[in-house]
Coordinates of N, CA and C in Angstrom, one line a residue:
X894 N 40.3 88.5 128.3 CA 41.1 87.7 129.3 C 42.6 87.8 129.0
X895 N 43.3 88.0 130.1 CA 44.8 88.2 130.0 C 45.3 86.8 129.5
X896 N 46.6 86.8 129.1 CA 47.2 85.5 128.6 C 47.1 84.4 129.7
X897 N 47.3 84.8 131.0 CA 47.3 83.9 132.1 C 46.7 84.6 133.2
X898 N 45.6 83.9 133.8 CA 45.0 84.4 135.0 C 45.1 83.3 136.1
X899 N 45.6 83.8 137.3 CA 45.7 82.9 138.4 C 44.9 83.3 139.4
X900 N 44.1 82.3 140.1 CA 43.1 82.5 141.0 C 43.4 81.7 142.3
X901 N 43.3 82.3 143.5 CA 43.5 81.5 144.7 C 42.1 81.5 145.4
X902 N 41.6 80.3 145.8 CA 40.4 80.2 146.6 C 40.8 80.0 148.0
X903 N 40.0 80.7 148.9 CA 40.2 80.4 150.4 C 38.8 80.0 150.9
X904 N 38.6 78.9 151.6 CA 37.3 78.5 152.1 C 37.6 77.6 153.3
X905 N 36.6 76.9 153.7 CA 36.6 75.9 154.8 C 36.2 74.7 154.3
X906 N 36.8 73.6 154.8 CA 36.4 72.2 154.5 C 34.9 72.1 154.4
X907 N 34.3 71.5 153.3 CA 32.9 71.4 153.3 C 32.1 72.4 152.6
X908 N 32.8 73.6 152.3 CA 32.1 74.7 151.6 C 32.1 74.6 150.1
X909 N 33.0 73.7 149.5 CA 32.9 73.5 148.1 C 33.9 74.4 147.3
X910 N 34.9 74.9 148.0 CA 35.9 75.8 147.3 C 36.7 74.9 146.4
X911 N 37.1 73.7 146.7 CA 37.9 72.9 145.9 C 36.9 72.4 144.6
X912 N 35.6 72.1 145.0 CA 34.8 71.7 143.8 C 34.6 72.9 142.9
X913 N 34.5 74.1 143.3 CA 34.3 75.3 142.5 C 35.6 75.5 141.6
X914 N 36.8 75.3 142.2 CA 37.9 75.5 141.5 C 38.1 74.4 140.4
X915 N 37.7 73.2 140.7 CA 37.8 72.2 139.7 C 36.7 72.4 138.6
X916 N 35.5 72.8 139.0 CA 34.5 73.1 138.0 C 34.9 74.2 137.0
X917 N 35.5 75.3 137.6 CA 36.0 76.3 136.8 C 37.1 75.9 135.8
X918 N 38.0 75.0 136.2 CA 39.0 74.4 135.4 C 38.3 73.7 134.2
X919 N 37.3 72.9 134.6 CA 36.7 72.0 133.6 C 35.9 72.8 132.6
X920 N 35.2 73.8 133.0 CA 34.4 74.7 132.1 C 35.4 75.4 131.1
X921 N 36.5 76.0 131.7 CA 37.5 76.8 131.0 C 38.2 75.9 129.9
X922 N 38.4 74.7 130.3 CA 39.0 73.7 129.4 C 38.1 73.4 128.2
X923 N 36.8 73.3 128.4 CA 35.8 73.1 127.4 C 35.7 74.2 126.4
X924 N 36.2 75.4 126.8 CA 36.1 76.6 126.0 C 37.4 76.8 125.2
X925 N 38.4 75.9 125.4 CA 39.7 75.9 124.6 C 40.8 76.4 125.4
X926 N 40.7 76.8 126.7 CA 41.8 77.3 127.5 C 42.6 76.2 127.9
X927 N 43.9 76.5 128.2 CA 44.7 75.6 129.0 C 44.5 75.9 130.5
X928 N 44.4 74.9 131.3 CA 43.9 75.0 132.7 C 44.7 74.2 133.7
X929 N 44.5 74.7 135.0 CA 45.0 74.0 136.1 C 43.9 74.2 137.1
X930 N 43.4 73.3 137.9 CA 42.6 73.5 139.1 C 42.9 72.4 140.0
X931 N 43.4 72.8 141.3 CA 43.9 71.9 142.2 C 43.9 72.5 143.6
X932 N 43.6 71.6 144.6 CA 43.7 72.0 146.0 C 45.0 72.0 146.6
X933 N 45.2 72.6 147.8 CA 46.5 72.4 148.5 C 46.0 71.5 149.7
X934 N 46.7 70.4 149.7 CA 46.2 69.4 150.8 C 47.1 69.6 152.0
X935 N 46.4 69.5 153.2 CA 47.0 69.5 154.5 C 46.2 68.6 155.4
X936 N 46.1 69.0 156.6 CA 45.2 68.2 157.5 C 43.7 68.7 157.4
X937 N 43.2 68.5 156.2 CA 41.8 68.9 156.0 C 40.8 68.2 156.8
X938 N 39.9 68.9 157.3 CA 38.7 68.4 158.0 C 37.6 69.3 157.8
X939 N 36.3 68.9 158.1 CA 35.2 69.8 157.9 C 35.4 71.1 158.8
X940 N 35.3 72.2 158.1 CA 35.4 73.5 158.8 C 36.8 74.1 158.9
X941 N 37.8 73.3 158.6 CA 39.2 73.8 158.6 C 39.5 74.7 157.4
X942 N 40.4 75.7 157.4 CA 40.7 76.5 156.3 C 41.4 75.7 155.2
X943 N 40.9 75.9 153.9 CA 41.6 75.2 152.8 C 41.9 76.2 151.8
X944 N 42.7 75.8 150.9 CA 43.1 76.6 149.7 C 43.0 75.8 148.5
X945 N 42.6 76.4 147.4 CA 42.5 75.8 146.1 C 43.0 76.8 145.1
X946 N 43.3 76.4 143.9 CA 43.9 77.2 142.9 C 43.4 77.0 141.5
X947 N 43.5 77.9 140.6 CA 43.2 77.9 139.2 C 44.2 78.7 138.5
X948 N 44.7 78.1 137.4 CA 45.4 78.8 136.3 C 44.6 78.7 135.1
X949 N 44.4 79.7 134.4 CA 43.6 79.6 133.1 C 44.4 80.5 132.0
X950 N 44.7 79.9 131.0 CA 45.7 80.6 130.0 C 45.2 80.3 128.6
X951 N 45.6 81.2 127.6 CA 45.5 81.0 126.2 C 46.6 80.1 125.7
X952 N 47.7 80.0 126.5 CA 48.8 79.2 126.1 C 49.1 78.1 127.0
X953 N 49.9 77.1 126.7 CA 50.3 76.0 127.4 C 50.9 76.5 128.8
X954 N 50.5 75.9 129.9 CA 50.9 76.2 131.2 C 52.1 75.3 131.6
X955 N 53.2 75.8 131.8 CA 54.4 75.1 132.1 C 54.8 75.1 133.6
X956 N 54.2 75.9 134.4 CA 54.5 76.0 135.8 C 53.6 75.0 136.6
X957 N 54.1 74.3 137.5 CA 53.3 73.4 138.3 C 53.6 73.6 139.8
X958 N 53.0 74.6 140.3 CA 53.3 75.0 141.8 C 52.0 75.7 142.3
X959 N 52.0 75.9 143.6 CA 51.0 76.7 144.2 C 51.1 78.1 143.5
X960 N 50.1 78.9 143.8 CA 50.0 80.3 143.3 C 50.4 81.3 144.4
X961 N 51.4 82.0 144.2 CA 51.9 82.9 145.3 C 51.6 84.3 145.0
X962 N 51.3 84.7 143.8 CA 51.0 86.1 143.5 C 49.8 86.0 142.4
X963 N 48.6 85.7 143.1 CA 47.4 85.5 142.3 C 46.9 86.9 141.7
X964 N 46.2 86.7 140.5 CA 45.5 87.9 140.0 C 44.2 88.1 140.8
X965 N 43.6 87.1 141.2 CA 42.3 87.2 141.9 C 42.3 86.3 143.2
X966 N 41.6 86.6 144.2 CA 41.4 85.7 145.3 C 39.9 85.7 145.6
X967 N 39.4 84.5 145.9 CA 38.0 84.3 146.2 C 38.0 83.8 147.7
X968 N 37.1 84.5 148.5 CA 37.1 84.1 149.9 C 35.7 83.7 150.2
X969 N 35.5 82.3 150.3 CA 34.2 81.7 150.4 C 33.6 81.9 151.8
X970 N 34.4 82.1 152.7 CA 34.0 82.3 154.2 C 34.5 83.6 154.7
X971 N 33.8 84.6 155.0 CA 34.2 85.9 155.4 C 35.0 85.8 156.7
X972 N 34.6 84.8 157.6 CA 35.4 84.6 158.9 C 36.8 84.4 158.6
X973 N 37.3 83.8 157.5 CA 38.7 83.7 157.2 C 39.5 85.0 157.1
X974 N 38.8 86.1 156.9 CA 39.6 87.4 156.9 C 40.4 87.7 158.2
X975 N 39.8 87.1 159.3 CA 40.4 87.3 160.6 C 41.5 86.2 161.0
X976 N 41.6 85.2 160.1 CA 42.4 84.0 160.4 C 43.6 83.8 159.3
X977 N 43.3 84.2 158.2 CA 44.2 84.0 157.1 C 44.6 85.3 156.4
X978 N 45.8 85.5 156.0 CA 46.2 86.7 155.2 C 45.7 86.4 153.8
X979 N 44.5 86.7 153.4 CA 43.9 86.3 152.1 C 44.5 87.1 151.0
X980 N 45.1 88.2 151.3 CA 45.7 89.2 150.3 C 47.1 89.0 150.1
X981 N 47.7 88.0 150.8 CA 49.2 87.8 150.6 C 49.4 87.5 149.2
X982 N 50.3 88.3 148.7 CA 50.8 88.2 147.2 C 49.8 88.8 146.2
X983 N 48.6 89.1 146.6 CA 47.5 89.4 145.6 C 48.0 90.7 144.8
X984 N 47.9 90.5 143.5 CA 48.3 91.7 142.7 C 47.2 92.8 142.8
X985 N 47.6 94.0 142.9 CA 46.7 95.2 143.0 C 46.0 95.5 141.7
X986 N 46.6 94.9 140.6 CA 45.8 95.0 139.3 C 44.6 94.1 139.2
X987 N 44.5 93.1 140.2 CA 43.5 92.2 140.1 C 42.4 92.6 141.1
X988 N 41.9 91.6 141.9 CA 40.9 91.9 142.9 C 40.6 90.7 143.9
X989 N 39.8 91.0 144.8 CA 39.4 89.9 145.7 C 37.8 90.0 145.8
X990 N 37.3 88.8 145.9 CA 35.8 88.7 145.9 C 35.5 87.9 147.2
X991 N 34.7 88.5 148.1 CA 34.4 88.1 149.4 C 32.9 87.7 149.5
X992 N 32.6 86.5 150.1 CA 31.2 86.1 150.4 C 30.8 86.8 151.7
X993 N 30.0 87.8 151.6 CA 29.5 88.6 152.7 C 28.3 89.4 152.4
X994 N 27.6 89.7 153.4 CA 26.4 90.7 153.2 C 26.8 92.1 153.3
X995 N 28.1 92.3 153.7 CA 28.7 93.6 153.9 C 29.1 94.3 152.6
X996 N 29.2 95.7 152.6 CA 29.5 96.4 151.4 C 31.1 96.2 151.2
X997 N 31.4 96.3 149.9 CA 33.0 96.3 149.7 C 33.8 97.2 150.5
X998 N 33.3 98.4 150.7 CA 34.0 99.4 151.3 C 34.3 99.0 152.8
X999 N 33.3 98.2 153.4 CA 33.4 97.7 154.8 C 34.5 96.6 154.8
X1000 N 34.5 95.7 153.8 CA 35.4 94.6 153.8 C 36.9 95.1 153.6
X1001 N 37.0 96.2 152.8 CA 38.3 96.7 152.4 C 39.1 97.1 153.7
X1002 N 38.4 97.6 154.7 CA 39.0 98.0 155.9 C 39.7 96.9 156.6
X1003 N 39.2 95.6 156.3 CA 39.8 94.5 157.0 C 40.9 93.7 156.2
X1004 N 41.4 94.4 155.1 CA 42.3 93.7 154.3 C 43.7 94.3 154.3
X1005 N 44.0 94.8 155.4 CA 45.4 95.3 155.8 C 46.0 96.2 154.7
X1006 N 45.3 97.1 154.3 CA 45.8 98.1 153.3 C 45.8 97.7 151.9
X1007 N 45.2 96.6 151.5 CA 45.2 96.1 150.1 C 44.5 97.3 149.3
X1008 N 45.2 97.6 148.1 CA 44.8 98.8 147.2 C 44.0 98.4 146.1
X1009 N 43.9 97.0 145.8 CA 43.2 96.6 144.4 C 41.7 96.6 144.6
X1010 N 41.0 96.2 143.7 CA 39.6 96.1 143.7 C 39.0 95.1 144.7
X1011 N 37.9 95.5 145.3 CA 37.2 94.6 146.3 C 35.8 94.5 145.8
X1012 N 35.4 93.2 145.8 CA 34.0 92.8 145.3 C 33.4 92.0 146.4
X1013 N 32.1 92.1 146.6 CA 31.4 91.3 147.5 C 30.1 90.7 146.9
X1014 N 29.8 89.5 147.4 CA 28.4 89.0 147.0 C 27.9 88.2 148.3
X1015 N 26.7 88.2 148.5 CA 26.1 87.5 149.6 C 25.6 86.1 149.0
X1016 N 26.5 85.2 149.0 CA 26.3 83.9 148.5 C 25.3 83.0 149.3
X1017 N 25.1 83.4 150.6 CA 24.1 82.8 151.4 C 22.8 83.2 150.9
X1018 N 22.6 84.5 150.7 CA 21.2 84.9 150.1 C 20.9 84.3 148.8
X1019 N 21.9 84.2 147.9 CA 21.8 83.7 146.5 C 21.4 82.1 146.6
X1020 N 22.2 81.4 147.3 CA 22.0 80.0 147.4 C 20.7 79.6 148.0
X1021 N 20.3 80.3 149.1 CA 19.0 80.1 149.8 C 17.9 80.4 148.9
X1022 N 18.0 81.5 148.3 CA 16.9 81.8 147.3 C 16.7 80.9 146.2
X1023 N 17.9 80.4 145.7 CA 17.7 79.5 144.5 C 17.8 78.0 144.7
X1024 N 18.5 77.7 145.9 CA 18.5 76.3 146.1 C 17.9 75.8 147.4
X1025 N 17.4 76.7 148.3 CA 16.8 76.4 149.4 C 17.6 76.0 150.6
X1026 N 19.0 76.0 150.3 CA 20.1 75.5 151.3 C 21.3 76.4 151.0
X1027 N 22.1 76.5 152.0 CA 23.4 77.2 151.9 C 24.5 76.4 151.3
X1028 N 24.7 76.6 149.9 CA 25.9 76.0 149.2 C 26.5 77.3 148.5
X1029 N 27.5 77.8 149.2 CA 28.2 79.0 148.7 C 29.0 78.9 147.4
X1030 N 29.5 77.7 147.2 CA 30.4 77.5 146.0 C 29.7 77.8 144.6
X1031 N 28.5 77.6 144.4 CA 27.9 77.9 143.1 C 27.8 79.5 142.9
X1032 N 27.4 80.2 143.9 CA 27.3 81.8 143.6 C 28.8 82.3 143.5
X1033 N 29.7 81.7 144.2 CA 31.1 82.3 144.3 C 31.7 82.0 142.9
X1034 N 31.4 80.8 142.3 CA 32.0 80.4 141.0 C 31.6 81.5 140.0
X1035 N 30.2 81.8 140.0 CA 29.8 82.8 139.0 C 30.4 84.2 139.3
X1036 N 30.5 84.5 140.6 CA 31.1 85.8 140.9 C 32.6 86.0 140.4
X1037 N 33.4 84.9 140.5 CA 34.8 85.0 140.0 C 34.8 85.0 138.5
X1038 N 33.9 84.4 137.9 CA 33.9 84.4 136.4 C 33.6 85.7 135.9
X1039 N 32.6 86.5 136.6 CA 32.2 87.9 136.2 C 33.4 88.8 136.5
X1040 N 34.0 88.6 137.7 CA 35.0 89.6 138.1 C 36.3 89.5 137.3
X1041 N 36.7 88.2 137.0 CA 38.0 87.9 136.3 C 37.9 88.1 134.9
X1042 N 36.7 87.9 134.2 CA 36.6 88.0 132.9 C 37.2 86.8 132.1
X1043 N 37.4 85.6 132.8 CA 38.1 84.5 132.1 C 37.2 83.9 131.0
X1044 N 35.9 84.2 131.0 CA 35.1 83.8 129.8 C 33.8 84.7 130.0
X1045 N 33.1 84.8 128.9 CA 31.9 85.6 128.9 C 30.8 84.8 129.6
X1046 N 29.8 85.6 130.0 CA 28.6 85.1 130.8 C 27.9 83.9 130.0
X1047 N 27.6 84.2 128.8 CA 26.7 83.2 128.1 C 27.5 81.9 127.9
X1048 N 28.8 81.9 127.5 CA 29.6 80.7 127.3 C 29.7 80.0 128.7
X1049 N 30.0 80.7 129.7 CA 30.1 80.1 131.1 C 28.7 79.4 131.4
X1050 N 27.6 80.0 131.2 CA 26.3 79.5 131.7 C 25.9 78.3 130.8
X1051 N 26.2 78.3 129.5 CA 26.0 77.2 128.7 C 26.8 76.0 129.0
X1052 N 28.1 76.2 129.3 CA 29.0 75.1 129.7 C 28.6 74.6 131.0
X1053 N 28.1 75.4 132.1 CA 27.7 75.0 133.3 C 26.4 74.1 133.1
X1054 N 25.5 74.5 132.3 CA 24.3 73.8 132.1 C 24.7 72.3 131.6
X1055 N 25.7 72.3 130.8 CA 26.1 70.8 130.3 C 26.7 70.1 131.4
X1056 N 27.6 70.8 132.2 CA 28.3 70.1 133.4 C 27.3 69.7 134.4
X1057 N 26.4 70.6 134.8 CA 25.3 70.2 135.8 C 24.4 69.1 135.3
X1058 N 24.1 69.0 134.0 CA 23.3 68.0 133.4 C 24.0 66.6 133.6
X1059 N 25.3 66.7 133.5 CA 26.1 65.4 133.6 C 26.3 65.2 135.2
X1060 N 26.7 66.1 135.9 CA 27.0 65.9 137.3 C 25.7 65.4 138.1
X1061 N 24.6 66.1 137.8 CA 23.3 65.7 138.5 C 22.4 64.9 137.6
X1062 N 22.9 64.0 136.8 CA 22.0 63.3 136.0 C 20.9 62.4 136.8
X1063 N 21.4 62.0 138.0 CA 20.4 61.3 138.8 C 19.5 62.1 139.6
X1064 N 19.9 63.5 139.7 CA 19.0 64.5 140.4 C 18.7 65.7 139.6
X1065 N 18.0 65.5 138.5 CA 17.8 66.6 137.6 C 17.0 67.7 138.2
X1066 N 16.4 67.6 139.3 CA 15.5 68.6 139.9 C 16.5 69.7 140.4
X1067 N 17.8 69.4 140.7 CA 18.7 70.4 141.3 C 19.3 71.3 140.2
X1068 N 19.3 70.9 138.9 CA 19.9 71.6 137.9 C 19.4 73.1 137.8
X1069 N 18.1 73.2 137.6 CA 17.5 74.5 137.5 C 17.9 75.5 138.7
X1070 N 17.9 74.9 139.9 CA 18.2 75.8 141.1 C 19.7 76.3 141.0
X1071 N 20.6 75.3 140.6 CA 22.0 75.7 140.4 C 22.2 76.7 139.3
X1072 N 21.5 76.5 138.1 CA 21.5 77.5 137.1 C 21.0 78.8 137.5
X1073 N 19.9 78.8 138.3 CA 19.4 80.2 138.8 C 20.3 80.8 139.7
X1074 N 21.0 80.1 140.6 CA 22.0 80.6 141.4 C 23.2 81.3 140.7
X1075 N 23.6 80.6 139.7 CA 24.6 81.2 138.8 C 24.2 82.5 138.2
X1076 N 23.0 82.6 137.7 CA 22.5 83.8 137.0 C 22.4 84.9 138.0
X1077 N 21.7 84.5 139.2 CA 21.5 85.6 140.2 C 22.8 86.1 140.7
X1078 N 23.8 85.2 140.9 CA 25.1 85.7 141.4 C 25.7 86.8 140.4
X1079 N 25.6 86.6 139.1 CA 26.1 87.6 138.2 C 25.5 89.0 138.5
X1080 N 24.3 89.0 138.9 CA 23.7 90.2 139.2 C 24.0 90.8 140.5
X1081 N 24.3 90.0 141.5 CA 24.5 90.4 142.9 C 25.9 90.7 143.3
X1082 N 26.9 90.7 142.5 CA 28.2 91.1 142.7 C 28.3 92.5 142.8
X1083 N 28.9 93.0 144.0 CA 29.0 94.4 144.2 C 30.5 94.8 144.2
X1084 N 30.8 96.0 143.5 CA 32.2 96.4 143.5 C 32.3 97.7 144.4
X1085 N 33.4 97.8 145.0 CA 33.8 99.0 145.8 C 33.7 100.2 145.0
X1086 N 33.0 101.2 145.5 CA 32.8 102.5 144.8 C 34.1 103.3 145.2
X1087 N 34.8 103.7 144.1 CA 36.1 104.5 144.3 C 35.8 105.9 144.2

């Protein structure tokens, strides 16, 4: 992991982008990193575009603002590619992860000339297979951990097991499905072939 990794999440209200950003911050903190995880609040409502952010660092984080030049961008809803400039400020040394059934090469054509790495994952397929319903945030969380390298897979999965056990203590039956979604998502991430 680089000394500081900045991630911007784009989703719609109700899809769990804010929750995923906060979970990532929580898990990274438990591994000894300095973290920030926060949403950008506006007139949020179910289905409206939302933005959330993560900073993960080996050193103390002294900046407290939105992220304008992220290393990575996560797009939880492919429809936002037509509504929001998701690559605004995105470093070409980083990458973008989009929830879609399309190939990365097909998505790259919609990114206005972005030259960095493009990754895709079909979060609907993963969540329906593992959870029986469409919850895109769990697969997208695993996808950004894999793509960004902010922590290794085993550490991430172990910390998420602990987090889910606490979060779903009254519904333990959903823990296995969420863990399976994380594991499957690691395998389902596709990278653009250069």
